[in-house]
Structure formats: structure tokens, C-alpha cells
Short mmCIF file of C-alpha atoms (C1' of nucleotides) in Angstrom, two decimals:
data_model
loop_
_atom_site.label_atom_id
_atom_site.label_comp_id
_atom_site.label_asym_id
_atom_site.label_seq_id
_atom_site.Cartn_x
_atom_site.Cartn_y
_atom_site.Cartn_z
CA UNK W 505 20.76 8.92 18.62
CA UNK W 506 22.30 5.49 16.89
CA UNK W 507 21.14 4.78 13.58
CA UNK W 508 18.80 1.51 15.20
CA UNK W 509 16.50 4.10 16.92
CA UNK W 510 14.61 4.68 13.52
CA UNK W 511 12.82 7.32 12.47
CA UNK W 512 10.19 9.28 13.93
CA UNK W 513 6.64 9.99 12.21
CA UNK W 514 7.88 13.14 11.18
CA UNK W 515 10.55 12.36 9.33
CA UNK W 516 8.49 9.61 8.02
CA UNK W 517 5.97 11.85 6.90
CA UNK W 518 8.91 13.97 5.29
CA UNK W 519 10.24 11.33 3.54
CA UNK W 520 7.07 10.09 2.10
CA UNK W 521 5.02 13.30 1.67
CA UNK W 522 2.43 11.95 3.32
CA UNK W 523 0.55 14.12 6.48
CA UNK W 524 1.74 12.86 9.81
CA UNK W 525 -2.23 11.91 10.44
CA UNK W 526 -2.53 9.81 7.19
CA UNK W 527 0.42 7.82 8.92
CA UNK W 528 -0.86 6.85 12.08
CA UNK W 529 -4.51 5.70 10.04
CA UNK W 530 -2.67 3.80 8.13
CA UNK W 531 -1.48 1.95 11.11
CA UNK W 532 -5.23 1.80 12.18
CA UNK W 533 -5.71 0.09 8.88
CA UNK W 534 -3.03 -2.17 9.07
CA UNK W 535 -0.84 -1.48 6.64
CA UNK W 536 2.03 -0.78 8.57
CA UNK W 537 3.06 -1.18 12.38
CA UNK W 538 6.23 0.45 13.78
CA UNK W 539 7.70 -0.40 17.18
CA UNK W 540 7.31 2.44 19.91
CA UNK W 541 10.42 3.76 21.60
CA UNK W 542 10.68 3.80 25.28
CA UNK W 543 8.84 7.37 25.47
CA UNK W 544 5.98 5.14 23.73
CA UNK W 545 6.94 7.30 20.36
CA UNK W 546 6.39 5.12 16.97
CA UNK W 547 9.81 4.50 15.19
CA UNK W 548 9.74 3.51 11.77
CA UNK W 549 12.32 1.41 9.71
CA UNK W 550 14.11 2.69 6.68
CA UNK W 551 12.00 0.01 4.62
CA UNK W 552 8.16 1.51 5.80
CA UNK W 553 9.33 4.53 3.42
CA UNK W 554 8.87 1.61 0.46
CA UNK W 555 6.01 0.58 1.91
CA UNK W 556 4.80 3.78 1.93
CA UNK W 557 4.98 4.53 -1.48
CA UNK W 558 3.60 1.12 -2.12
CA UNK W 559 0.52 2.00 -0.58
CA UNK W 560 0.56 5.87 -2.61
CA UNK W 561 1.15 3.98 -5.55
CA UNK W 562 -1.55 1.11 -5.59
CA UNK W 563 -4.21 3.65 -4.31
CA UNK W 564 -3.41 5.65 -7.51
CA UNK W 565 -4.45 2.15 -9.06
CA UNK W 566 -7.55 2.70 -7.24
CA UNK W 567 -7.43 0.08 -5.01
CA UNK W 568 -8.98 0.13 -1.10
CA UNK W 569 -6.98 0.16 1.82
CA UNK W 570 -7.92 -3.08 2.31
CA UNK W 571 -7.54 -4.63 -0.25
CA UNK W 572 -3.65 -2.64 -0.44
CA UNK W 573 -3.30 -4.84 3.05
CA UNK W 574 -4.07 -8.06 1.53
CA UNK W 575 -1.53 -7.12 -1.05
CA UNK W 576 0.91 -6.78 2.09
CA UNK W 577 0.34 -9.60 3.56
CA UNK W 578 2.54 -11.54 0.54
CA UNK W 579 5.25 -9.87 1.82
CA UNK W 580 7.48 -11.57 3.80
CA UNK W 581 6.68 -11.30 7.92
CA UNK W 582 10.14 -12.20 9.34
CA UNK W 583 12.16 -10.37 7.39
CA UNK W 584 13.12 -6.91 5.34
CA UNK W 585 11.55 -7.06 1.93
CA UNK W 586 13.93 -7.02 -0.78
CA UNK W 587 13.79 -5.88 -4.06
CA UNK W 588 12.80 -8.72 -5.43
CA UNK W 589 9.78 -9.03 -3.12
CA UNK W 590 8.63 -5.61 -4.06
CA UNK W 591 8.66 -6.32 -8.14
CA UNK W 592 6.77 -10.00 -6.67
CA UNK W 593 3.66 -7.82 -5.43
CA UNK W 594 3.97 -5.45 -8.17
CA UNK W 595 2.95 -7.69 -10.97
CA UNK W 596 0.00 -8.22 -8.93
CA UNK W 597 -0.85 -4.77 -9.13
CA UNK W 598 -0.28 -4.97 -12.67
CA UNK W 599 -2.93 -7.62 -13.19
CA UNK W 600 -4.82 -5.48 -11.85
CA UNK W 601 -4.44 -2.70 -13.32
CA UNK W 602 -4.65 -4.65 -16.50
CA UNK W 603 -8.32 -5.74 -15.74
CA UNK W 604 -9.39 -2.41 -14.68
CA UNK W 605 -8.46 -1.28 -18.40
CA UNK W 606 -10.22 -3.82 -19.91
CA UNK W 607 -13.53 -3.11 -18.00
CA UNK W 608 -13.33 0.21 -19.33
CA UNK W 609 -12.72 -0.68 -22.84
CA UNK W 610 -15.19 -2.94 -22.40
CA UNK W 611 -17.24 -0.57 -21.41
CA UNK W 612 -16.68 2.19 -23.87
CA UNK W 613 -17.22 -0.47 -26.44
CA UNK W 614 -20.72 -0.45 -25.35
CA UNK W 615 -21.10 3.37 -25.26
CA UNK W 616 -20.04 3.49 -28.99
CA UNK W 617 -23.01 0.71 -29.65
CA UNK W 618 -25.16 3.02 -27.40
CA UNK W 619 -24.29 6.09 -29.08
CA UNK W 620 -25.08 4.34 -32.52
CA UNK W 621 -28.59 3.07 -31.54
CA UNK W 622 -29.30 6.44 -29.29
CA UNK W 623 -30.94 4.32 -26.91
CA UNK W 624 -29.40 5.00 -23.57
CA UNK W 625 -32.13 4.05 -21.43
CA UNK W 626 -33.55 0.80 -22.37
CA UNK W 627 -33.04 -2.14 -20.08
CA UNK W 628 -31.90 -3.80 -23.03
CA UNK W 629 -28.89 -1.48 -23.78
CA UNK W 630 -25.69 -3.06 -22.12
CA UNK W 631 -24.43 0.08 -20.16
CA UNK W 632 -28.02 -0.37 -18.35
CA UNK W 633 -26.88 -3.27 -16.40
CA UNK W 634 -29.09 -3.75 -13.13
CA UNK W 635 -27.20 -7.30 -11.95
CA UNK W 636 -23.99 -5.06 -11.95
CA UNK W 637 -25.98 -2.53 -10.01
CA UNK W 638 -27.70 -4.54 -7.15
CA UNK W 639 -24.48 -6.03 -6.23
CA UNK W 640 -23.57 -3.32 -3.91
CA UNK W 641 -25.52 -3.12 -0.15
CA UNK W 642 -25.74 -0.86 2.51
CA UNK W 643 -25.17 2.51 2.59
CA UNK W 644 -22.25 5.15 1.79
CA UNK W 645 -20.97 6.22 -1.41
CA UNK W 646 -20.18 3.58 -4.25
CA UNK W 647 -18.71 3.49 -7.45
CA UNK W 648 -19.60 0.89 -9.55
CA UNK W 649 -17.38 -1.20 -10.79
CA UNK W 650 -15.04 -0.63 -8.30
CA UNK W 651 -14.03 2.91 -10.23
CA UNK W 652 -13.04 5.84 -7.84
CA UNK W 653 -13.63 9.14 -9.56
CA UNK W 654 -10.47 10.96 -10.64
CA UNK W 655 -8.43 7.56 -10.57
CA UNK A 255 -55.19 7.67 -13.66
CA UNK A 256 -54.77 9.58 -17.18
CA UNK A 257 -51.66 9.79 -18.81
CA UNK A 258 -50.89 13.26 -18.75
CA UNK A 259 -50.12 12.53 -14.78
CA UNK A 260 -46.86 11.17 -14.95
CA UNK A 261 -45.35 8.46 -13.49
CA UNK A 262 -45.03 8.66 -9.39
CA UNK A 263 -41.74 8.51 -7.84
CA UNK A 264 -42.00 4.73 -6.42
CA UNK A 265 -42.41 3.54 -10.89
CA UNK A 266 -39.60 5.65 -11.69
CA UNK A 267 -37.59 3.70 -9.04
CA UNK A 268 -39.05 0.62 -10.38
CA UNK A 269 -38.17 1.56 -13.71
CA UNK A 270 -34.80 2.65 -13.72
CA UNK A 271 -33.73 0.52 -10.74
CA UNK A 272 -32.59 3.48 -8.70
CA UNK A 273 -33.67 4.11 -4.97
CA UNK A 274 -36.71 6.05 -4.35
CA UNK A 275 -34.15 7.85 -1.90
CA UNK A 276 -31.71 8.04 -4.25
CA UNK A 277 -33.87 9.83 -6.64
CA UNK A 278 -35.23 12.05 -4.33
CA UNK A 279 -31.18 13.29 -3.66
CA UNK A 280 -30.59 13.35 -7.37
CA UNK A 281 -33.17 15.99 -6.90
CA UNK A 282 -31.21 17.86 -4.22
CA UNK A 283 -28.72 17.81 -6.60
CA UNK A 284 -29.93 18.69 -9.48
CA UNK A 285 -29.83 16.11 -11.58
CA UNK A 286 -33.35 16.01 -12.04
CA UNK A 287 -36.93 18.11 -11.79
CA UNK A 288 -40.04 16.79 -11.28
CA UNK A 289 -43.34 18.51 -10.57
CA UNK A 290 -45.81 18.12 -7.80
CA UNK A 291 -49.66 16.83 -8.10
CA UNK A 292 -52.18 18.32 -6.31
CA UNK A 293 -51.23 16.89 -3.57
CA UNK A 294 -48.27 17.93 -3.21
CA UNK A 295 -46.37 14.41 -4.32
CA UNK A 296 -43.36 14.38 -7.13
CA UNK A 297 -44.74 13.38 -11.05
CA UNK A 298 -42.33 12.77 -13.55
CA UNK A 299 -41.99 12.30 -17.55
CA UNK A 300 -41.09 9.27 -18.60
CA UNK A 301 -38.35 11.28 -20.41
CA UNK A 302 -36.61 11.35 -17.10
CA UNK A 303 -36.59 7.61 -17.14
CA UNK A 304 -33.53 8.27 -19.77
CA UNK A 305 -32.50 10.91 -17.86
CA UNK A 306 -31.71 8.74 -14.59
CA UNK A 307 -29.99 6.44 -17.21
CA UNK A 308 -27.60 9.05 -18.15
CA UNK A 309 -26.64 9.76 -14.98
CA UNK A 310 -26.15 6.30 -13.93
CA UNK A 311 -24.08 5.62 -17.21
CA UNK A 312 -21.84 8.36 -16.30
CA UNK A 313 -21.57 7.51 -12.97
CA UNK A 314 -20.04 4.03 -14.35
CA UNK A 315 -17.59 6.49 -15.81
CA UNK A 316 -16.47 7.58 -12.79
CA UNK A 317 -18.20 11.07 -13.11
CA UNK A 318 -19.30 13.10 -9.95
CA UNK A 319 -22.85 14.16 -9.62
CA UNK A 320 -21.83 17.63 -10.21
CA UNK A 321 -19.76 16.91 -13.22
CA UNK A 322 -23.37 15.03 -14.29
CA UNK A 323 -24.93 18.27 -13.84
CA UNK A 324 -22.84 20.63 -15.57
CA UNK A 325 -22.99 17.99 -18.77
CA UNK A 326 -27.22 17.40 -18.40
CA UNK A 327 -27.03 21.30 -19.09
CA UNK A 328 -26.44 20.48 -22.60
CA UNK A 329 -29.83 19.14 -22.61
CA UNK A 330 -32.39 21.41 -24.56
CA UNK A 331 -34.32 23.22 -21.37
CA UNK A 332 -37.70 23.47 -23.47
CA UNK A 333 -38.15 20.56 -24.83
CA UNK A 334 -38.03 16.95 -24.17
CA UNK A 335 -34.56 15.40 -25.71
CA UNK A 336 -34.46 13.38 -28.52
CA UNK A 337 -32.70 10.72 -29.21
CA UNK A 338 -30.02 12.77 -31.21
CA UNK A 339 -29.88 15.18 -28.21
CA UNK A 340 -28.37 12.39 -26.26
CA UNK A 341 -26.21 11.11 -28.73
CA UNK A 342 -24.42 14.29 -28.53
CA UNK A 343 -23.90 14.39 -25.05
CA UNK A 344 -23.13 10.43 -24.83
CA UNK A 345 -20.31 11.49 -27.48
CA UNK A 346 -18.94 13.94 -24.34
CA UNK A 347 -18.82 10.95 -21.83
CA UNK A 348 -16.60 8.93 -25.03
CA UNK A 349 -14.29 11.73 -24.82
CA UNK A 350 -13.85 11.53 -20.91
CA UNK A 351 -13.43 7.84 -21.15
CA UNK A 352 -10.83 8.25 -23.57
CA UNK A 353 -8.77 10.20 -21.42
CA UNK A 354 -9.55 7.92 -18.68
CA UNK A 355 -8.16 5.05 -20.44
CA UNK A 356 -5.26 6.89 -21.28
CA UNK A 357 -4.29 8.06 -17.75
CA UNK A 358 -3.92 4.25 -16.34
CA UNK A 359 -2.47 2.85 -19.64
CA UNK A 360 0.30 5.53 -19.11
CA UNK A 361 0.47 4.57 -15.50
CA UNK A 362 0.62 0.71 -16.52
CA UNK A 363 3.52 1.64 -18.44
CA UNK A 364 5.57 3.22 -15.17
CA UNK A 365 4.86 0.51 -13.41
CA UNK A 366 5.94 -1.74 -16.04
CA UNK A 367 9.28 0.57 -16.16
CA UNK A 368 9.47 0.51 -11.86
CA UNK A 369 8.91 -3.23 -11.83
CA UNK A 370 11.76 -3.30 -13.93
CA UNK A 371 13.54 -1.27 -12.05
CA UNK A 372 12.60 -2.47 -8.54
CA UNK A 373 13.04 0.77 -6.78
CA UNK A 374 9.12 1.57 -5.97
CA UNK A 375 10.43 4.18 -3.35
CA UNK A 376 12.79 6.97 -5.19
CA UNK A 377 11.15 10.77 -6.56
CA UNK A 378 13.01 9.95 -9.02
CA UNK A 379 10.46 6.81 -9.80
CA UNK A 380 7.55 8.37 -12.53
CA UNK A 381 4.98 6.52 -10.24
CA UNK A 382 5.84 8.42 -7.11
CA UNK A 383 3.85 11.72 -8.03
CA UNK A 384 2.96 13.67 -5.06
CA UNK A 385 1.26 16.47 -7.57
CA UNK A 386 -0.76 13.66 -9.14
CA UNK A 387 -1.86 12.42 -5.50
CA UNK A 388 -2.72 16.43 -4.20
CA UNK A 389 -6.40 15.59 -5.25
CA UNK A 390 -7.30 13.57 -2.67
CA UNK A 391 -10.60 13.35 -0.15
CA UNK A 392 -10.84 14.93 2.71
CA UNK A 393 -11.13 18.23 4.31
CA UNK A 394 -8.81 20.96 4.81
CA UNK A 395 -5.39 22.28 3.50
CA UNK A 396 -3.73 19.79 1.84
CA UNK A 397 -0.13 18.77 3.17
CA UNK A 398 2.25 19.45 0.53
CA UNK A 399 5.47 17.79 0.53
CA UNK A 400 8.54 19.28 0.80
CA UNK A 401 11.93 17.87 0.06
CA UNK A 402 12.32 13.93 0.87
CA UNK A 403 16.68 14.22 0.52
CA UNK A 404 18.12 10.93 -0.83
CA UNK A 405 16.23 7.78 0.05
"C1'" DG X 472 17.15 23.99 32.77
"C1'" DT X 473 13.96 26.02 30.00
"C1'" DA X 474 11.65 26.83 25.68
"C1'" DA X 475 10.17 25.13 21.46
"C1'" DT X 476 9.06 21.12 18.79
"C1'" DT X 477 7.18 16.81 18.17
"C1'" DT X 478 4.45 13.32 19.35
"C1'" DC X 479 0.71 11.04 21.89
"C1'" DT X 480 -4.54 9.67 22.16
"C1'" DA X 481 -9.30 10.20 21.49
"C1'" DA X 482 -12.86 12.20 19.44
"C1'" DA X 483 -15.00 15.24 16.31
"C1'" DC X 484 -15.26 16.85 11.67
"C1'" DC X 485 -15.01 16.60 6.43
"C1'" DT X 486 -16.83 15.11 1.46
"C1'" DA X 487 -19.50 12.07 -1.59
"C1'" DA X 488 -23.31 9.63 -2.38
"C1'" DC X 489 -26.62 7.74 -0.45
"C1'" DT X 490 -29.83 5.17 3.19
"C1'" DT X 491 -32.47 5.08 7.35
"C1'" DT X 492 -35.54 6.82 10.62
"C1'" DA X 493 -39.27 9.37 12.56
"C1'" DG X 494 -43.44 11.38 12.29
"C1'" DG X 495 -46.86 12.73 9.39
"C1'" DT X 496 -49.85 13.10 4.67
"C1'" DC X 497 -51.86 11.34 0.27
"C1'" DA X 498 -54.08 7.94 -2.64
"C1'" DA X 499 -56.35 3.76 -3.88
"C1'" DG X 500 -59.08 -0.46 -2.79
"C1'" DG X 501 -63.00 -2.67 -0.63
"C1'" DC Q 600 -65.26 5.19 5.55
"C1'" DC Q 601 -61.36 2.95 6.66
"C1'" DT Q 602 -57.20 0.76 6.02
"C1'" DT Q 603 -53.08 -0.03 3.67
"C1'" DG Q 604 -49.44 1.34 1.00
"C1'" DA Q 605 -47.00 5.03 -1.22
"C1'" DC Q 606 -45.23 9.51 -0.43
"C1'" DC Q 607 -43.63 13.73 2.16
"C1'" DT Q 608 -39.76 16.35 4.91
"C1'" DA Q 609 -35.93 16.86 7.85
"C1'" DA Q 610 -32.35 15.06 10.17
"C1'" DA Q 611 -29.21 11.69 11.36
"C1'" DG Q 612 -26.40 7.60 10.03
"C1'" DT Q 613 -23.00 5.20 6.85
"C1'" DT Q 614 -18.35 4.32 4.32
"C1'" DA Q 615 -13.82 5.65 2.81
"C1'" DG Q 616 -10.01 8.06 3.64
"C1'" DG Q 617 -8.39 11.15 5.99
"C1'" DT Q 618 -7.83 15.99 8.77
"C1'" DT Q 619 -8.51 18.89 12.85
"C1'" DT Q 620 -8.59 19.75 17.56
"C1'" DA Q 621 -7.36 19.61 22.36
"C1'" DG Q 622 -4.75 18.67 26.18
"C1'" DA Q 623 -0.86 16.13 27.82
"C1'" DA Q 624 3.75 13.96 27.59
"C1'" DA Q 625 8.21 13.25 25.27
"C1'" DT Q 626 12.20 15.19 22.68
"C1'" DT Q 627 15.18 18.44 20.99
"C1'" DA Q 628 17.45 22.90 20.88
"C1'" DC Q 629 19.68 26.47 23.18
#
DNA sequence: GTAATTTCTAAACCTAACTTTAGGTCAAGG
DNA sequence: CCTTGACCTAAAGTTAGGTTTAGAAATTAC
């Protein structure tokens, strides 16, 4: 029971507040990979629990899971991230965040010109944009603009 | 080929840019209610065009389709909308967007107090909000977090 | 040394918002 | 009249992000 064995999923899960189930499909995704104990167990480090909340964090943000793992991947591979590393990749979010903002003000800017001329369905009005629309292919849900409901 | 028949399903599609499926499913829905010919075959007003405008401006806003609904009930049932009818409810979306806004500017600022910080990981962190994140997809009970002790 | 937890994997299920498919029917042009 | 294209319904498939289930193996607790 020495403090190198890590911890198990559960405690994980406790420490996070994540479900046990969201852990191991985050592994799937590849946002995190523990090592497995001899009984073939995953053990965690103390540092997944930042990652963890990394990942809670940036999907409040709205972003993917994959895009969350490209974020990742600008941590450092050999090594435990340090504080430093974590504020590196956080600025990134910020930029992001910061665009998603101005999309939307962008975008209610346009309403307020819509609600003015009471067109709302005209291909000329702005918020009918069908280049913005056609982007997206195949099938399953999408939001537009990259907006999840409830962000 | 007189006017009084309405336009088919495949020129609304044409016309708004949406799907023939996806129209049909609106339909499912709610969103939307068209008649039938003779024959049996969907004829619509090309009031609706504006109508399948709406709902793809709110869906920009990161509205569900039922939330759509409930706010196309505003809509005068006996009579075809006017442009002042959807000024009103376009004023409803502004509102929503508003608070939408709001939400991630107040987030921006706790991440601009974490990065600051560089803890990303503590409860104590304003980012880390398990009741925020209890509105997530999926089915089920909902795993709700108990007590993560230190960190 | 048991009993009770925890964990394991794989696969099925869930919602949202659609699309695709399959097998027919309707409508318009020549 | 016949063909072609548009339309119909119902059901299954898709994506994202997980959860649930089931049976088996590992750990922990007593």
C-alpha cells in the first residue's frame, strides 16, 4: 500500500466527481492513460486529478473531447506538468473562449439589425447565413457555430 | 399549379436551405404544420418559409428544438404573423443571448482569476463547479459528487 | 479464509438532431 | 400512357458524450 501504487479509479472518480464510467471513456478518448497494476487495475497519478478538472473545465468552454486532447498534447510527455504548464494551456483556452464571445456578440449585433428591419427570413438578412450552414456534413446532431446548448 | 396550393416540401427545402428530412422532423417535433393535398403530400405557406428561419436563428443561439417550440407558441394561432409578431418574439431570443453572453464572460473572468492562480484542480477554484456541470447528456441518474478531501 | 467491494471488459442503451434506406405512391412532362 | 422525379412512411443509422448491464476477476475488510 506505498504511496507509488497510485490511486485507483474510484478514488479518482471521488476526487474529481466524475462517474467511474466517464473515466475509463476518457481514456478511450485519449485524454488520459494510467498504468495498470499487476492485477491489470488502472492506477492513476496524483497529477490526472488536474487533468481531470482540465478536461471539466474546458468542456464547460464548450469545447470537444477532441479538440480538449489536442489541447493536451502541449503538455509536456516526459514529465509531471507543473504549474506553470497548466496556466501555458490555459491562455489557450482563454483565446478561445474570447472568440466564442465575440461570435456571439457578433451575432446578437445582427439580431438587433434583424429585429429593427423585422425581416428574419430573407436570404439577405445576416443571421440567414447558408455558407455558415452547409459547412457541416454527415449526419448526427450539430450546433452551428460550434455552440453546445446550455454552454 | 394555382397559388392557393402552397409550396411542396422539396421548394421549402430549396428555399430555406433546410433538409427535406430535416423539415419533415421539425414536423415530428412540432416546430411546424403543414397540410396535405389531395394526394396526400405536405403543402405549406410561404409564411412558414420565416418560420423555418426562426427556428434556425434560434438554433444559432444554442436553443433546443423544444425550447423553439414553447417560444413559436407566442405566435398568433389564427393568423399568419406579421412582421411585428416576430419582432416580439426575436426580442425573447435577445434576452436569452444576453444571458448567454453573460454566463461565459463571467466564466472568462475565473479563468482569468485561476490562470492567475495556477491551481486549475482545488473546489476551492470558482471554475471547478460540479453543480454547474450536473446538466450534462446522457441517460440515467446523474453521479453526484461527494466530498473530494484536500487535493 | 471468507464476504463484501471494487474493478475489469464488452456491448447495449441513452438523448439530440438529424440522415439514410427501403419499399411504395403521386405528379408532371412528352 | 409511360417514365422520371418528387414525395410518402417507418425504421434504422449516426455523432457526442456518456451510462448501464452482465459476468468475471482482483482487492479489501473482517
Amino acid at each position: 500500500m506505498a504511496v507509488s501504487e497510485g490511486l485507483a479509479i474510484g478514488a479518482l472518480a471521488r476526487r474529481t466527481g466524475l462517474a467511474v464510467s466517464a473515466i475509463r471513456y476518457y481514456e478511450a478518448q485519449g485524454l488520459i492513460s494510467p498504468w495498470r497494476n499487476a492485477g491489470g487495475q488502472r492506477r492513476y497519478q496524483r497529477a490526472d486529478i488536474r487533468r481531470l478538472s482540465f478536461v471539466m473545465i474546458a468542456q464547460q468552454f464548450g469545447l470537444t473531447l477532441p479538440e480538449i486532447r489536442e489541447v493536451l498534447l502541449e503538455l509536456p510527455g516526459n514529465r509531471t506538468p507543473t504549474p506553470q504548464d497548466w496556466k501555458n494551456i490555459s491562455e489557450g483556452l482563454r483565446t478561445r473562449l474570447d472568440q466564442r464571445i465575440d461570435t456571439l456578440m457578433r451575432l446578437r449585433d445582427n439580431l438587433d439589425g434583424c429585429i429593427g428591419c423585422g425581416c428574419l427570413s430573407l436570404p439577405k438578412c445576416k443571421l440567414y447565413n447558408p455558407d455558415d450552414r452547409a459547412k457541416s456534413h454527415g449526419s448526427g446532431p450539430r450546433y452551428l457555430m460550434g455552440d453546445a446548448p446550455e454552454a
